[in-house]
mmCIF file with all atom_site columns, C-alpha atoms in Angstrom:
data_model
loop_
_atom_site.group_PDB
_atom_site.id
_atom_site.type_symbol
_atom_site.label_atom_id
_atom_site.label_alt_id
_atom_site.label_comp_id
_atom_site.label_asym_id
_atom_site.label_entity_id
_atom_site.label_seq_id
_atom_site.pdbx_PDB_ins_code
_atom_site.Cartn_x
_atom_site.Cartn_y
_atom_site.Cartn_z
_atom_site.occupancy
_atom_site.B_iso_or_equiv
_atom_site.pdbx_formal_charge
_atom_site.auth_seq_id
_atom_site.auth_comp_id
_atom_site.auth_asym_id
_atom_site.auth_atom_id
_atom_site.pdbx_PDB_model_num
ATOM 1   C CA . MET O 1 1   ? 41.517 29.295 104.534 1.00 71.00 ? 11  MET O CA 1
ATOM 2   C CA . LYS O 1 2   ? 45.023 28.864 105.848 1.00 79.00 ? 12  LYS O CA 1
ATOM 3   C CA . TYR O 1 3   ? 46.847 31.256 108.175 1.00 77.00 ? 13  TYR O CA 1
ATOM 4   C CA . ILE O 1 4   ? 50.262 31.232 109.826 1.00 82.00 ? 14  ILE O CA 1
ATOM 5   C CA . VAL O 1 5   ? 50.101 32.053 113.516 1.00 78.00 ? 15  VAL O CA 1
ATOM 6   C CA . THR O 1 6   ? 53.076 32.658 115.798 1.00 79.00 ? 16  THR O CA 1
ATOM 7   C CA . LEU O 1 7   ? 52.556 31.630 119.405 1.00 75.00 ? 17  LEU O CA 1
ATOM 8   C CA . ASN O 1 8   ? 55.368 31.543 121.967 1.00 79.00 ? 18  ASN O CA 1
ATOM 9   C CA . GLN O 1 9   ? 57.896 32.027 119.158 1.00 79.00 ? 19  GLN O CA 1
ATOM 10  C CA . LYS O 1 10  ? 56.627 28.939 117.299 1.00 83.00 ? 20  LYS O CA 1
ATOM 11  C CA . ASN O 1 11  ? 54.913 29.118 113.920 1.00 84.00 ? 21  ASN O CA 1
ATOM 12  C CA . TYR O 1 12  ? 51.690 27.198 113.336 1.00 81.00 ? 22  TYR O CA 1
ATOM 13  C CA . GLU O 1 13  ? 49.720 26.803 110.146 1.00 82.00 ? 23  GLU O CA 1
ATOM 14  C CA . VAL O 1 14  ? 46.029 27.185 110.921 1.00 77.00 ? 24  VAL O CA 1
ATOM 15  C CA . GLU O 1 15  ? 43.352 25.980 108.567 1.00 77.00 ? 25  GLU O CA 1
ATOM 16  C CA . VAL O 1 16  ? 39.834 27.240 109.201 1.00 72.00 ? 26  VAL O CA 1
ATOM 17  C CA . ASN O 1 17  ? 36.799 25.527 107.724 1.00 71.00 ? 27  ASN O CA 1
ATOM 18  C CA . GLU O 1 18  ? 33.191 26.553 108.157 1.00 64.00 ? 28  GLU O CA 1
ATOM 19  C CA . THR O 1 19  ? 32.455 23.653 110.488 1.00 63.00 ? 29  THR O CA 1
ATOM 20  C CA . GLU O 1 20  ? 35.803 23.065 112.193 1.00 52.00 ? 30  GLU O CA 1
ATOM 21  C CA . ALA O 1 21  ? 39.205 24.546 112.932 1.00 49.00 ? 31  ALA O CA 1
ATOM 22  C CA . VAL O 1 22  ? 42.444 22.519 112.633 1.00 55.00 ? 32  VAL O CA 1
ATOM 23  C CA . VAL O 1 23  ? 45.896 23.657 113.724 1.00 55.00 ? 33  VAL O CA 1
ATOM 24  C CA . GLU O 1 24  ? 48.907 22.077 112.027 1.00 55.00 ? 34  GLU O CA 1
ATOM 25  C CA . SER O 1 25  ? 52.573 22.543 112.747 1.00 53.00 ? 35  SER O CA 1
ATOM 26  C CA . VAL O 1 26  ? 54.788 24.409 110.254 1.00 54.00 ? 36  VAL O CA 1
ATOM 27  C CA . THR O 1 27  ? 58.064 23.555 111.935 1.00 52.00 ? 37  THR O CA 1
ATOM 28  C CA . ALA O 1 28  ? 59.006 20.011 112.850 1.00 50.00 ? 38  ALA O CA 1
ATOM 29  C CA . ALA O 1 29  ? 59.732 20.980 116.481 1.00 50.00 ? 39  ALA O CA 1
ATOM 30  C CA . ALA O 1 30  ? 56.317 22.548 117.065 1.00 51.00 ? 40  ALA O CA 1
ATOM 31  C CA . PRO O 1 31  ? 53.555 20.218 118.251 1.00 54.00 ? 41  PRO O CA 1
ATOM 32  C CA . VAL O 1 32  ? 50.448 19.560 116.180 1.00 52.00 ? 42  VAL O CA 1
ATOM 33  C CA . VAL O 1 33  ? 47.317 20.680 117.975 1.00 54.00 ? 43  VAL O CA 1
ATOM 34  C CA . ALA O 1 34  ? 43.769 20.007 116.836 1.00 54.00 ? 44  ALA O CA 1
ATOM 35  C CA . ALA O 1 35  ? 41.218 22.557 117.930 1.00 54.00 ? 45  ALA O CA 1
ATOM 36  C CA . ALA O 1 36  ? 37.672 21.620 118.829 1.00 53.00 ? 46  ALA O CA 1
ATOM 37  C CA . PRO O 1 37  ? 34.938 22.825 116.482 1.00 56.00 ? 47  PRO O CA 1
ATOM 38  C CA . VAL O 1 38  ? 33.777 26.285 117.422 1.00 54.00 ? 48  VAL O CA 1
ATOM 39  C CA . ALA O 1 39  ? 30.059 26.955 117.508 1.00 55.00 ? 49  ALA O CA 1
ATOM 40  C CA . ALA O 1 40  ? 28.836 30.318 116.307 1.00 54.00 ? 50  ALA O CA 1
ATOM 41  C CA . PRO O 1 41  ? 28.205 32.656 119.250 1.00 56.00 ? 51  PRO O CA 1
ATOM 42  C CA . ALA O 1 42  ? 24.571 33.049 120.159 1.00 57.00 ? 52  ALA O CA 1
ATOM 43  C CA . ALA O 1 43  ? 23.101 36.401 119.254 1.00 55.00 ? 53  ALA O CA 1
ATOM 44  C CA . PRO O 1 44  ? 22.528 38.562 122.316 1.00 55.00 ? 54  PRO O CA 1
ATOM 45  C CA . ALA O 1 45  ? 18.938 38.699 123.414 1.00 53.00 ? 55  ALA O CA 1
ATOM 46  C CA . ALA O 1 46  ? 17.216 41.853 122.268 1.00 49.00 ? 56  ALA O CA 1
ATOM 47  C CA . PRO O 1 47  ? 16.185 44.081 125.152 1.00 49.00 ? 57  PRO O CA 1
ATOM 48  C CA . ALA O 1 48  ? 12.478 44.183 125.822 1.00 45.00 ? 58  ALA O CA 1
ATOM 49  C CA . PRO O 1 49  ? 10.966 47.165 124.059 1.00 45.00 ? 59  PRO O CA 1
ATOM 50  C CA . ALA O 1 50  ? 10.009 49.969 126.398 1.00 47.00 ? 60  ALA O CA 1
ATOM 51  C CA . ALA O 1 51  ? 6.450  51.234 126.561 1.00 44.00 ? 61  ALA O CA 1
ATOM 52  C CA . ALA O 1 52  ? 7.617  54.603 125.253 1.00 44.00 ? 62  ALA O CA 1
ATOM 53  C CA . PRO O 1 53  ? 8.004  53.623 121.571 1.00 47.00 ? 63  PRO O CA 1
ATOM 54  C CA . ALA O 1 54  ? 4.425  52.328 121.547 1.00 46.00 ? 64  ALA O CA 1
ATOM 55  C CA . ALA O 1 55  ? 3.290  55.695 122.901 1.00 47.00 ? 65  ALA O CA 1
ATOM 56  C CA . ALA O 1 56  ? 5.358  57.383 120.181 1.00 51.00 ? 66  ALA O CA 1
ATOM 57  C CA . ALA O 1 57  ? 2.976  55.920 117.594 1.00 58.00 ? 67  ALA O CA 1
ATOM 58  C CA . ASN O 1 58  ? 0.612  58.761 118.515 1.00 76.00 ? 68  ASN O CA 1
ATOM 59  C CA . GLY O 1 59  ? 3.252  61.434 117.978 1.00 86.00 ? 69  GLY O CA 1
ATOM 60  C CA . THR O 1 60  ? 6.727  62.235 116.704 1.00 90.00 ? 70  THR O CA 1
ATOM 61  C CA . ALA O 1 61  ? 9.437  60.335 118.596 1.00 93.00 ? 71  ALA O CA 1
ATOM 62  C CA . VAL O 1 62  ? 12.723 62.151 119.152 1.00 94.00 ? 72  VAL O CA 1
ATOM 63  C CA . PRO O 1 63  ? 15.410 59.464 119.599 1.00 94.00 ? 73  PRO O CA 1
ATOM 64  C CA . SER O 1 64  ? 18.941 59.711 120.945 1.00 93.00 ? 74  SER O CA 1
ATOM 65  C CA . PRO O 1 65  ? 21.425 59.719 118.038 1.00 93.00 ? 75  PRO O CA 1
ATOM 66  C CA . MET O 1 66  ? 24.099 58.086 120.214 1.00 93.00 ? 76  MET O CA 1
ATOM 67  C CA . PRO O 1 67  ? 24.637 56.660 123.695 1.00 94.00 ? 77  PRO O CA 1
ATOM 68  C CA . GLY O 1 68  ? 25.337 59.210 126.400 1.00 94.00 ? 78  GLY O CA 1
ATOM 69  C CA . THR O 1 69  ? 24.211 60.979 129.569 1.00 95.00 ? 79  THR O CA 1
ATOM 70  C CA . ILE O 1 70  ? 21.423 63.536 129.798 1.00 95.00 ? 80  ILE O CA 1
ATOM 71  C CA . LEU O 1 71  ? 22.847 66.875 131.009 1.00 95.00 ? 81  LEU O CA 1
ATOM 72  C CA . ALA O 1 72  ? 19.659 68.945 130.714 1.00 95.00 ? 82  ALA O CA 1
ATOM 73  C CA . VAL O 1 73  ? 15.980 68.551 129.882 1.00 94.00 ? 83  VAL O CA 1
ATOM 74  C CA . ASN O 1 74  ? 14.761 71.870 128.486 1.00 95.00 ? 84  ASN O CA 1
ATOM 75  C CA . VAL O 1 75  ? 11.078 71.009 127.956 1.00 94.00 ? 85  VAL O CA 1
ATOM 76  C CA . ALA O 1 76  ? 8.062  69.836 129.933 1.00 93.00 ? 86  ALA O CA 1
ATOM 77  C CA . VAL O 1 77  ? 4.873  68.003 128.981 1.00 93.00 ? 87  VAL O CA 1
ATOM 78  C CA . GLY O 1 78  ? 2.390  70.360 127.338 1.00 93.00 ? 88  GLY O CA 1
ATOM 79  C CA . GLN O 1 79  ? 5.036  72.857 126.226 1.00 93.00 ? 89  GLN O CA 1
ATOM 80  C CA . ALA O 1 80  ? 4.818  74.126 122.639 1.00 94.00 ? 90  ALA O CA 1
ATOM 81  C CA . VAL O 1 81  ? 8.057  73.849 120.653 1.00 94.00 ? 91  VAL O CA 1
ATOM 82  C CA . LYS O 1 82  ? 9.168  74.950 117.214 1.00 94.00 ? 92  LYS O CA 1
ATOM 83  C CA . ALA O 1 83  ? 11.413 73.030 114.823 1.00 92.00 ? 93  ALA O CA 1
ATOM 84  C CA . GLY O 1 84  ? 15.026 73.494 115.909 1.00 93.00 ? 94  GLY O CA 1
ATOM 85  C CA . ASP O 1 85  ? 14.278 74.245 119.588 1.00 93.00 ? 95  ASP O CA 1
ATOM 86  C CA . VAL O 1 86  ? 16.709 72.458 121.936 1.00 94.00 ? 96  VAL O CA 1
ATOM 87  C CA . LEU O 1 87  ? 14.787 69.761 123.807 1.00 94.00 ? 97  LEU O CA 1
ATOM 88  C CA . ILE O 1 88  ? 17.601 67.834 125.497 1.00 95.00 ? 98  ILE O CA 1
ATOM 89  C CA . VAL O 1 89  ? 21.344 68.330 126.027 1.00 95.00 ? 99  VAL O CA 1
ATOM 90  C CA . LEU O 1 90  ? 23.156 64.996 125.717 1.00 94.00 ? 100 LEU O CA 1
ATOM 91  C CA . GLU O 1 91  ? 26.781 64.431 126.721 1.00 94.00 ? 101 GLU O CA 1
ATOM 92  C CA . ALA O 1 92  ? 28.550 61.846 124.589 1.00 90.00 ? 102 ALA O CA 1
ATOM 93  C CA . MET O 1 93  ? 32.312 61.380 124.236 1.00 87.00 ? 103 MET O CA 1
ATOM 94  C CA . LYS O 1 94  ? 32.972 64.436 126.426 1.00 88.00 ? 104 LYS O CA 1
ATOM 95  C CA . MET O 1 95  ? 30.951 66.667 124.079 1.00 92.00 ? 105 MET O CA 1
ATOM 96  C CA . GLU O 1 96  ? 27.583 68.332 124.607 1.00 93.00 ? 106 GLU O CA 1
ATOM 97  C CA . ASN O 1 97  ? 25.058 67.587 121.860 1.00 93.00 ? 107 ASN O CA 1
ATOM 98  C CA . ASP O 1 98  ? 21.812 69.499 121.461 1.00 94.00 ? 108 ASP O CA 1
ATOM 99  C CA . ILE O 1 99  ? 18.852 67.274 120.645 1.00 93.00 ? 109 ILE O CA 1
ATOM 100 C CA . VAL O 1 100 ? 16.432 69.512 118.758 1.00 94.00 ? 110 VAL O CA 1
ATOM 101 C CA . ALA O 1 101 ? 12.771 69.326 117.810 1.00 93.00 ? 111 ALA O CA 1
ATOM 102 C CA . PRO O 1 102 ? 12.430 67.943 114.270 1.00 93.00 ? 112 PRO O CA 1
ATOM 103 C CA . ALA O 1 103 ? 9.151  69.829 113.742 1.00 92.00 ? 113 ALA O CA 1
ATOM 104 C CA . ASP O 1 104 ? 6.743  72.234 115.428 1.00 93.00 ? 114 ASP O CA 1
ATOM 105 C CA . GLY O 1 105 ? 4.530  70.596 118.037 1.00 92.00 ? 115 GLY O CA 1
ATOM 106 C CA . THR O 1 106 ? 3.564  70.156 121.652 1.00 94.00 ? 116 THR O CA 1
ATOM 107 C CA . VAL O 1 107 ? 5.517  67.935 124.039 1.00 94.00 ? 117 VAL O CA 1
ATOM 108 C CA . LYS O 1 108 ? 3.389  64.865 124.809 1.00 95.00 ? 118 LYS O CA 1
ATOM 109 C CA . GLN O 1 109 ? 5.963  62.909 126.816 1.00 94.00 ? 119 GLN O CA 1
ATOM 110 C CA . VAL O 1 110 ? 9.412  63.435 128.315 1.00 94.00 ? 120 VAL O CA 1
ATOM 111 C CA . LEU O 1 111 ? 10.896 59.970 128.806 1.00 95.00 ? 121 LEU O CA 1
ATOM 112 C CA . VAL O 1 112 ? 14.257 60.871 130.389 1.00 94.00 ? 122 VAL O CA 1
ATOM 113 C CA . SER O 1 113 ? 15.539 62.959 133.264 1.00 93.00 ? 123 SER O CA 1
ATOM 114 C CA . LYS O 1 114 ? 18.777 64.774 134.032 1.00 94.00 ? 124 LYS O CA 1
ATOM 115 C CA . GLY O 1 115 ? 21.595 62.335 134.783 1.00 94.00 ? 125 GLY O CA 1
ATOM 116 C CA . ALA O 1 116 ? 19.989 59.395 132.959 1.00 93.00 ? 126 ALA O CA 1
ATOM 117 C CA . THR O 1 117 ? 22.117 57.215 130.696 1.00 94.00 ? 127 THR O CA 1
ATOM 118 C CA . VAL O 1 118 ? 20.588 56.535 127.271 1.00 94.00 ? 128 VAL O CA 1
ATOM 119 C CA . ASP O 1 119 ? 21.332 54.230 124.353 1.00 94.00 ? 129 ASP O CA 1
ATOM 120 C CA . THR O 1 120 ? 21.346 54.913 120.629 1.00 92.00 ? 130 THR O CA 1
ATOM 121 C CA . ASP O 1 121 ? 17.803 55.238 119.224 1.00 93.00 ? 131 ASP O CA 1
ATOM 122 C CA . GLN O 1 122 ? 16.232 55.376 122.694 1.00 94.00 ? 132 GLN O CA 1
ATOM 123 C CA . VAL O 1 123 ? 13.210 57.686 122.550 1.00 94.00 ? 133 VAL O CA 1
ATOM 124 C CA . LEU O 1 124 ? 13.827 60.799 124.650 1.00 94.00 ? 134 LEU O CA 1
ATOM 125 C CA . VAL O 1 125 ? 10.780 62.948 123.915 1.00 95.00 ? 135 VAL O CA 1
ATOM 126 C CA . VAL O 1 126 ? 7.483  62.474 122.084 1.00 94.00 ? 136 VAL O CA 1
ATOM 127 C CA . LEU O 1 127 ? 5.964  65.501 120.345 1.00 93.00 ? 137 LEU O CA 1
#
C-alpha cells in the first residue's frame, strides 16, 4: 500500500509491505529515506489468573463490567441475597454503577474491599 506523508512541510510517498517499510521521496528536493523493517509488537503477557476465578467454579461469579474503583461493598460472606440486590457500588468514569446479584443465593466470597481498583471481568463476589 502506498501513502503520502507530510513531514516538516515535505511530502514523502510511503510504501508499506507486510515484511518491510520503504519511504520514497515525492518531490525532488526531499531526501529518500529507507526505513528498517518493523517487527510486529509482542503481545503483552497475560496477567496470572487470580485464585478467585478457580473458587468461582463452585458458585456464581459476579464480575466487574468495567474498570473502576469500589465505592461500597454492601454484602458479607454468608449473607443471603436475592436477584437484583445491590452487592457492590462501582465508580467508573465519574458515575456510580450498582453491581447486582444475577440470581438468588448466599454470598460465598467477597473478593474486593472499599477503595480497591478493579479491571473489567475481575470477579468481585462469588454467590
